[in-house]
PDB file of N, CA and C in Angstrom:
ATOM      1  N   UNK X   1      43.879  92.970  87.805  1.00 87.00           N
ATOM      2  CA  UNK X   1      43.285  92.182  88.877  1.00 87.00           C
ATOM      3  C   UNK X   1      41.941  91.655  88.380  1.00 87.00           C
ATOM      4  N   UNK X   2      41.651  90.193  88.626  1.00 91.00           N
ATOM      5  CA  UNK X   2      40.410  89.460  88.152  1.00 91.00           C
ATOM      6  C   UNK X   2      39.596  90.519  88.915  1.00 91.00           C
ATOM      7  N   UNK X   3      38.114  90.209  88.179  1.00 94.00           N
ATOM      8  CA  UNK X   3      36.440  91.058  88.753  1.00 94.00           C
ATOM      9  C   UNK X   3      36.663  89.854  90.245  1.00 94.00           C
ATOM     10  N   UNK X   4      36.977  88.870  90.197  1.00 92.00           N
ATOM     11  CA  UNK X   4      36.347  88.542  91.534  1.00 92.00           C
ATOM     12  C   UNK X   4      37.123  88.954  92.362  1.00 92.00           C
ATOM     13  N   UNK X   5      38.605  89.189  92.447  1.00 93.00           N
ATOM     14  CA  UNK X   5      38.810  89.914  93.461  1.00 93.00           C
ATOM     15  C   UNK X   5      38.679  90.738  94.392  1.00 93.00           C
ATOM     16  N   UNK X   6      38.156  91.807  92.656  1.00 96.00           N
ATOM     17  CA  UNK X   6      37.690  93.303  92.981  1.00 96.00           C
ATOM     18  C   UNK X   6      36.571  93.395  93.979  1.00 96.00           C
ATOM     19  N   UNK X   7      35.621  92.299  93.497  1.00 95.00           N
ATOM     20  CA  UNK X   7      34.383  92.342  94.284  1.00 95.00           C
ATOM     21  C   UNK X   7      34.734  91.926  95.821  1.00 95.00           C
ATOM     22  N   UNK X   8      35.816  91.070  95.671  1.00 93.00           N
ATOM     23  CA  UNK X   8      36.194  90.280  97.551  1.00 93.00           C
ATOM     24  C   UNK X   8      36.728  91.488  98.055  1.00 93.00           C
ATOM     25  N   UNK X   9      37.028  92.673  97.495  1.00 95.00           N
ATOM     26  CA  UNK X   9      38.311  93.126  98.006  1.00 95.00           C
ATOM     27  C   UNK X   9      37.525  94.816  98.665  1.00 95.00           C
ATOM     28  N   UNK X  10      36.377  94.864  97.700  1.00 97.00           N
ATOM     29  CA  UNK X  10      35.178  96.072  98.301  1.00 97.00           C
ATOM     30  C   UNK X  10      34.554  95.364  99.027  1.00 97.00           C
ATOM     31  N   UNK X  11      33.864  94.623  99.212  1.00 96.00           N
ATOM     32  CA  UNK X  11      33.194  93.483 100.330  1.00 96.00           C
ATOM     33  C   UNK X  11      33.614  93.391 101.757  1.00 96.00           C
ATOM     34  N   UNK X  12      34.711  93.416 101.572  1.00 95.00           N
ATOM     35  CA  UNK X  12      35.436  93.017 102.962  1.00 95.00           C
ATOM     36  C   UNK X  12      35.749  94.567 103.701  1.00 95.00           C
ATOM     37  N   UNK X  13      36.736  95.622 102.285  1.00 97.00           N
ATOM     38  CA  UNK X  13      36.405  96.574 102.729  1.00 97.00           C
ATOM     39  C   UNK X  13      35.343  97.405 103.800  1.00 97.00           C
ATOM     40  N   UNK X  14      34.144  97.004 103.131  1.00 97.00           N
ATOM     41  CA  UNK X  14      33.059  97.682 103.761  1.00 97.00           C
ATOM     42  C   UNK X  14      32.577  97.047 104.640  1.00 97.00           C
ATOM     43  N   UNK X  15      32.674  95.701 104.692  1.00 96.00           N
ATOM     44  CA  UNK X  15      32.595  94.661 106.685  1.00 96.00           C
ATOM     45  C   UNK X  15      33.319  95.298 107.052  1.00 96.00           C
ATOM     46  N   UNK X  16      34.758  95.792 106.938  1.00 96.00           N
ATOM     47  CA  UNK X  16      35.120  95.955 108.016  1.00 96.00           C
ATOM     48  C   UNK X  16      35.359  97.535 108.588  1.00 96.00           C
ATOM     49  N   UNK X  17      35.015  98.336 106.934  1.00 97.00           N
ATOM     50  CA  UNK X  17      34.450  99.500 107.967  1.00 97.00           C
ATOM     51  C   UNK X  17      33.160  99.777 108.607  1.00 97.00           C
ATOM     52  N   UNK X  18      32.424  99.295 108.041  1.00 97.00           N
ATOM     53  CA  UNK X  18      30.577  99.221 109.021  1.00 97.00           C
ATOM     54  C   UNK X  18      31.120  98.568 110.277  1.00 97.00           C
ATOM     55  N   UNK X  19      31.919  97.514 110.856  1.00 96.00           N
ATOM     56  CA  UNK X  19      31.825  97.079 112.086  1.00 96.00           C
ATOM     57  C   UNK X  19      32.838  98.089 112.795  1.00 96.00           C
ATOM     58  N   UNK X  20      33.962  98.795 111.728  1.00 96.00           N
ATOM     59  CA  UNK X  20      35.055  98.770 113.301  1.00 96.00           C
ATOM     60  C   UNK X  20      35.574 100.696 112.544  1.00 96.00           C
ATOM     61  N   UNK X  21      34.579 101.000 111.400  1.00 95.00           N
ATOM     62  CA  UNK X  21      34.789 102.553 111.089  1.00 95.00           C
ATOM     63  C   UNK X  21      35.755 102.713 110.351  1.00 95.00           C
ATOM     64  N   UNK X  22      35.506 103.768 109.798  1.00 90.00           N
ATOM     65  CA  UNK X  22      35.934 104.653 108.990  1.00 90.00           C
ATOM     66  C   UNK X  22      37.755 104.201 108.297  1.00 90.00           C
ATOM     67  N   UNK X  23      38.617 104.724 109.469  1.00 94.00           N
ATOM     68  CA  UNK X  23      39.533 104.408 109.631  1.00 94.00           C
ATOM     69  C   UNK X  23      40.521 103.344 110.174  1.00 94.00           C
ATOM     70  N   UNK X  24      39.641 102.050 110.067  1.00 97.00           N
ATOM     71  CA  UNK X  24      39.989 100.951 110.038  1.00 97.00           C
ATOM     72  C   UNK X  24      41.282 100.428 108.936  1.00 97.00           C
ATOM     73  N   UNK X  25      42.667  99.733 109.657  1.00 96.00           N
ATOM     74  CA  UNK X  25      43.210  99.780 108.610  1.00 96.00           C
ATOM     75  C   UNK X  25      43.195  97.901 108.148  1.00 96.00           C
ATOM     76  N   UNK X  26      43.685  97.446 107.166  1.00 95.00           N
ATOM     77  CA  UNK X  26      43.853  96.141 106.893  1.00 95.00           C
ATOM     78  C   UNK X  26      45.537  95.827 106.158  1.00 95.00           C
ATOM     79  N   UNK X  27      45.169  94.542 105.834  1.00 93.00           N
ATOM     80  CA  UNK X  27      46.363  93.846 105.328  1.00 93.00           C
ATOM     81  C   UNK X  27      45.775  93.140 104.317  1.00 93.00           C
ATOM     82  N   UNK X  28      46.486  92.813 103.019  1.00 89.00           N
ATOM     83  CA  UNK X  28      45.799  91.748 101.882  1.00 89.00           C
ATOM     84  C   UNK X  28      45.149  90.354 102.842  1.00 89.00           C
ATOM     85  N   UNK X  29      46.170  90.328 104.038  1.00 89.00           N
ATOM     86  CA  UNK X  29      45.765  88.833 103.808  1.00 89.00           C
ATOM     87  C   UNK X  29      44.512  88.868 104.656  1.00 89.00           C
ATOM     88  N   UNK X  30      43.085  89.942 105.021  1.00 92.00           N
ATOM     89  CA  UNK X  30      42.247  90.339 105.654  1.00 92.00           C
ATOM     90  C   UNK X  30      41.007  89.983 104.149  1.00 92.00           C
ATOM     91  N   UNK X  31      41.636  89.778 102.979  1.00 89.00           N
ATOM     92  CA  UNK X  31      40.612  89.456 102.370  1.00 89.00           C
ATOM     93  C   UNK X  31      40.547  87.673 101.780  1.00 89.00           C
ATOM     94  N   UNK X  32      41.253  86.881 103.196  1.00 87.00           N
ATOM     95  CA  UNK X  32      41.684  85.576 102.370  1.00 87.00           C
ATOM     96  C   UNK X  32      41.493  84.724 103.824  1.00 87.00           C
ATOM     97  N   UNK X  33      40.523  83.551 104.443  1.00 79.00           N
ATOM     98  CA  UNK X  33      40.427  82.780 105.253  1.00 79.00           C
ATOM     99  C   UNK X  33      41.711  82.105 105.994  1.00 79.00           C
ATOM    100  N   UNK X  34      41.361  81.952 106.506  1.00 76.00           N
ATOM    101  CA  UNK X  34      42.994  81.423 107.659  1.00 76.00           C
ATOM    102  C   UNK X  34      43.816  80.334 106.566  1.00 76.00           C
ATOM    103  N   UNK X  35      43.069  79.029 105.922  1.00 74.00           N
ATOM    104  CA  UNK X  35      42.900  78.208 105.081  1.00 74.00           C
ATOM    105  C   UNK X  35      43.349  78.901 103.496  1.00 74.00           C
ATOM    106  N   UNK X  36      44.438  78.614 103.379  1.00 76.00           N
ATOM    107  CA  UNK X  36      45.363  78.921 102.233  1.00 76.00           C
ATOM    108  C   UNK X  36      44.657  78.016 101.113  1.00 76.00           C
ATOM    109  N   UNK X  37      43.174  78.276 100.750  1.00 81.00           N
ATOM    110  CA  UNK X  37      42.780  77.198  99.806  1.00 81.00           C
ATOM    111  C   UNK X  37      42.365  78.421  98.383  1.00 81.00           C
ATOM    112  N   UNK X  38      42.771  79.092  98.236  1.00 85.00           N
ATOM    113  CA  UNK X  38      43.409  79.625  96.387  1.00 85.00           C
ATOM    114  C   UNK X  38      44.611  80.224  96.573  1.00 85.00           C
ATOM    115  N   UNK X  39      45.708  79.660  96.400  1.00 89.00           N
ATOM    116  CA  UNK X  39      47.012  80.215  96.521  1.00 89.00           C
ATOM    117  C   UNK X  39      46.877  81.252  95.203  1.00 89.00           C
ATOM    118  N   UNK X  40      46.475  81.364  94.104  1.00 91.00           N
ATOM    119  CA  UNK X  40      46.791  82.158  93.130  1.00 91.00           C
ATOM    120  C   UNK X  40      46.243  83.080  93.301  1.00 91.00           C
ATOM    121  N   UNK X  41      44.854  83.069  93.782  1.00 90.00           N
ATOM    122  CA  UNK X  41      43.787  84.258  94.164  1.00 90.00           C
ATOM    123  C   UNK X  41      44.894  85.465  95.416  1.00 90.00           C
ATOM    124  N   UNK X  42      45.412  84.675  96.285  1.00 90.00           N
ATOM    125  CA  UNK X  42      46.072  85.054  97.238  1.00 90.00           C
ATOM    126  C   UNK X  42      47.287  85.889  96.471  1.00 90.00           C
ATOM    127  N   UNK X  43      48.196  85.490  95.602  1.00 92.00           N
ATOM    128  CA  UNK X  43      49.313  85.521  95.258  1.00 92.00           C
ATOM    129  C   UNK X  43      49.228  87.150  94.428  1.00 92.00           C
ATOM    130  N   UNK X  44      48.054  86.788  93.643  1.00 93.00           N
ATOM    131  CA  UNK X  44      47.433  87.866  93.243  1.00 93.00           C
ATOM    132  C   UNK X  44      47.231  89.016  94.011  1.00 93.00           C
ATOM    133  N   UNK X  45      46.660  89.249  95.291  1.00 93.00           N
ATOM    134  CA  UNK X  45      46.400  89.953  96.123  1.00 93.00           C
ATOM    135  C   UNK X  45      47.617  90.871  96.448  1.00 93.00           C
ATOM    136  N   UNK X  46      48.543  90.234  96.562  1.00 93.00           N
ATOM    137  CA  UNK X  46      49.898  90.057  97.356  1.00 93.00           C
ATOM    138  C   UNK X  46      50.713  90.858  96.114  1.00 93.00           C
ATOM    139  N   UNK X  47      50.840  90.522  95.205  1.00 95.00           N
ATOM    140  CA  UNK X  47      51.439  91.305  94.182  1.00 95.00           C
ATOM    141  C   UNK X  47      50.508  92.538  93.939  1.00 95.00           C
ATOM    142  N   UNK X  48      49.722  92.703  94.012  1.00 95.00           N
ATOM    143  CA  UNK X  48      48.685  94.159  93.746  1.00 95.00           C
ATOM    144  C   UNK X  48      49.329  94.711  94.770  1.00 95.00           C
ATOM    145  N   UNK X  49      49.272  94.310  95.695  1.00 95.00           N
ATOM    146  CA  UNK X  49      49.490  95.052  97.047  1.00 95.00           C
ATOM    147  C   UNK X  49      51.074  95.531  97.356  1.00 95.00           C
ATOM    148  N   UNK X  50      51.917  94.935  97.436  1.00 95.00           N
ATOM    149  CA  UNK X  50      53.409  94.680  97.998  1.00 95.00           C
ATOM    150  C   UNK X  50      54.292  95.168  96.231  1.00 95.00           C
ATOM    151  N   UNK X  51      54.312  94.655  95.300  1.00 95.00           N
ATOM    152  CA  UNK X  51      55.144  94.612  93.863  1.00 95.00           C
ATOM    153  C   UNK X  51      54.116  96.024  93.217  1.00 95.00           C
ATOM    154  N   UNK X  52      52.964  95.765  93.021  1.00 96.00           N
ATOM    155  CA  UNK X  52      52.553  96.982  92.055  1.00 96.00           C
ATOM    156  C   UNK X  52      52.523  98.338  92.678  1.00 96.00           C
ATOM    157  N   UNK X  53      51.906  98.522  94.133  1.00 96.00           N
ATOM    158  CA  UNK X  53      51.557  99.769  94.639  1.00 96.00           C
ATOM    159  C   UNK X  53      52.456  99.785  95.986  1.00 96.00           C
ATOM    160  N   UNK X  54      53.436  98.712  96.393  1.00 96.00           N
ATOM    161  CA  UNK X  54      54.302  98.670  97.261  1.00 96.00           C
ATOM    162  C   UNK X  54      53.946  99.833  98.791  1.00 96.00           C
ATOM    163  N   UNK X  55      52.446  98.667  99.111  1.00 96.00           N
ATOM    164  CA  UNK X  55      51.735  99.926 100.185  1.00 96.00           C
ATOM    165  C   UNK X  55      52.461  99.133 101.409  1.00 96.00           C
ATOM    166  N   UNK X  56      52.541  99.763 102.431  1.00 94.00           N
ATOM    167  CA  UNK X  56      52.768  99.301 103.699  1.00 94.00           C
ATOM    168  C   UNK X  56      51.648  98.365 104.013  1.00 94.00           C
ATOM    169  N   UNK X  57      52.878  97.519 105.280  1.00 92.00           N
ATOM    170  CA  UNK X  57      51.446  96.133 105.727  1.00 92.00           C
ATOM    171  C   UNK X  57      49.859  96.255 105.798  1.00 92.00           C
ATOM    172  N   UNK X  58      49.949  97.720 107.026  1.00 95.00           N
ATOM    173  CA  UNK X  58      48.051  97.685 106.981  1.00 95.00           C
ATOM    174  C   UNK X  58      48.365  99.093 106.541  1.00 95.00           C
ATOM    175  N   UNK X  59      46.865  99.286 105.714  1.00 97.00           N
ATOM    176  CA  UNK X  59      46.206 100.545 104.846  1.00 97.00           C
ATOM    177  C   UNK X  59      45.165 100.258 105.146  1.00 97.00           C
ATOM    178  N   UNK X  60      44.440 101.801 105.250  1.00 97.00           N
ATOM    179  CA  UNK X  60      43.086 102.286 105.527  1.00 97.00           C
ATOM    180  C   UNK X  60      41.747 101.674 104.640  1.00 97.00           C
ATOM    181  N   UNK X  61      41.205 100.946 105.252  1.00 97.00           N
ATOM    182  CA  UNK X  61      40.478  99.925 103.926  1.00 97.00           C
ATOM    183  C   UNK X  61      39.890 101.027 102.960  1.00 97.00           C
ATOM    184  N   UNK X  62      39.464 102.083 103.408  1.00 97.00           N
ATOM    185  CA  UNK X  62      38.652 103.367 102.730  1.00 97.00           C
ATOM    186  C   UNK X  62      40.278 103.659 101.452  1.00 97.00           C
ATOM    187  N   UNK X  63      40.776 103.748 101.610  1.00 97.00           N
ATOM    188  CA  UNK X  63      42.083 103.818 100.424  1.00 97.00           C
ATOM    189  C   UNK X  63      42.156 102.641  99.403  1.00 97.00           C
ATOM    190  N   UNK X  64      42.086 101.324  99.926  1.00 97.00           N
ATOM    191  CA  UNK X  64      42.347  99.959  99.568  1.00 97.00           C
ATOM    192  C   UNK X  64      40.781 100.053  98.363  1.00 97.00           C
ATOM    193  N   UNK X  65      39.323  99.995  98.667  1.00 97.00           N
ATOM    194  CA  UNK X  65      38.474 100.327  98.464  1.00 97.00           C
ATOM    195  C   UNK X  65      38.365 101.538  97.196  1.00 97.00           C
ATOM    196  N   UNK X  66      39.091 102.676  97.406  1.00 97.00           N
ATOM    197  CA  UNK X  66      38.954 103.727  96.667  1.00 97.00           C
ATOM    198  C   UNK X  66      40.020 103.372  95.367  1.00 97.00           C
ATOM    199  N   UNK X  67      41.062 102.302  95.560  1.00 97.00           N
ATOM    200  CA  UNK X  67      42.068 102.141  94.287  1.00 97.00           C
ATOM    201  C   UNK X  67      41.680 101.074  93.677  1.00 97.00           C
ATOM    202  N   UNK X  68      40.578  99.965  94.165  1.00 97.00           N
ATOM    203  CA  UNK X  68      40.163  98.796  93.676  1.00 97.00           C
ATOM    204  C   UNK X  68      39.017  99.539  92.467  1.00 97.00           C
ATOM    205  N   UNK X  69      38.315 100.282  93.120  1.00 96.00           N
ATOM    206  CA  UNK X  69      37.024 101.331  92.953  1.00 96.00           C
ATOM    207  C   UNK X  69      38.051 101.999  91.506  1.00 96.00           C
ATOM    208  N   UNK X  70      38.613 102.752  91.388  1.00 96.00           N
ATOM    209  CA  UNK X  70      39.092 103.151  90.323  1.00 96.00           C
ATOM    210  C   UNK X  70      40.207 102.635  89.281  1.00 96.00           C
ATOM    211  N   UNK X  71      40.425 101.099  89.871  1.00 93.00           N
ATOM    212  CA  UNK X  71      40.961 100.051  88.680  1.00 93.00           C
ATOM    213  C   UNK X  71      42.336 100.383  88.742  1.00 93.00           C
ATOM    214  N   UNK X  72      42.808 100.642  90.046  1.00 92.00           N
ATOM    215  CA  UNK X  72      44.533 100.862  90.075  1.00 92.00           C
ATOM    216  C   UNK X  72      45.071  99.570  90.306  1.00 92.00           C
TER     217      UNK X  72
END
């Protein structure tokens, strides 16, 4: 996974546990604007998520966060 992901992908993580806690869960597409404007960035996401680690729709951003965090 590109560094900029990594960085979109702890970022958002942590918005959205500071606003809504701990156990907040998400979906890839929680790190990508309504506006489908980087399909590859997206596509990317989507294969990390669904093909490599084949996680269910929403996961605990604190998990999502902790496997970006250790380069899974």
């Amino acid at each position: 996974m590109r560094a900029e992901l990594r960085v979109k992908i702890i970022h958002v993580c942590d918005k959205k546990m500071a606003s809504k806690g701990e156990n907040v869960g998400l979906s890839f597409y929680a790190f990508f604007a309504n506006k489908n404007d980087n399909p590859a960035l997206l596509m990317e996401a989507a294969t990390w998520w669904i093909q490599t680690h084949q996680l269910d729709h929403f996961v605990k951003a604190k998990t999502i966060k902790q496997m970006v965090e250790q380069g899974l």
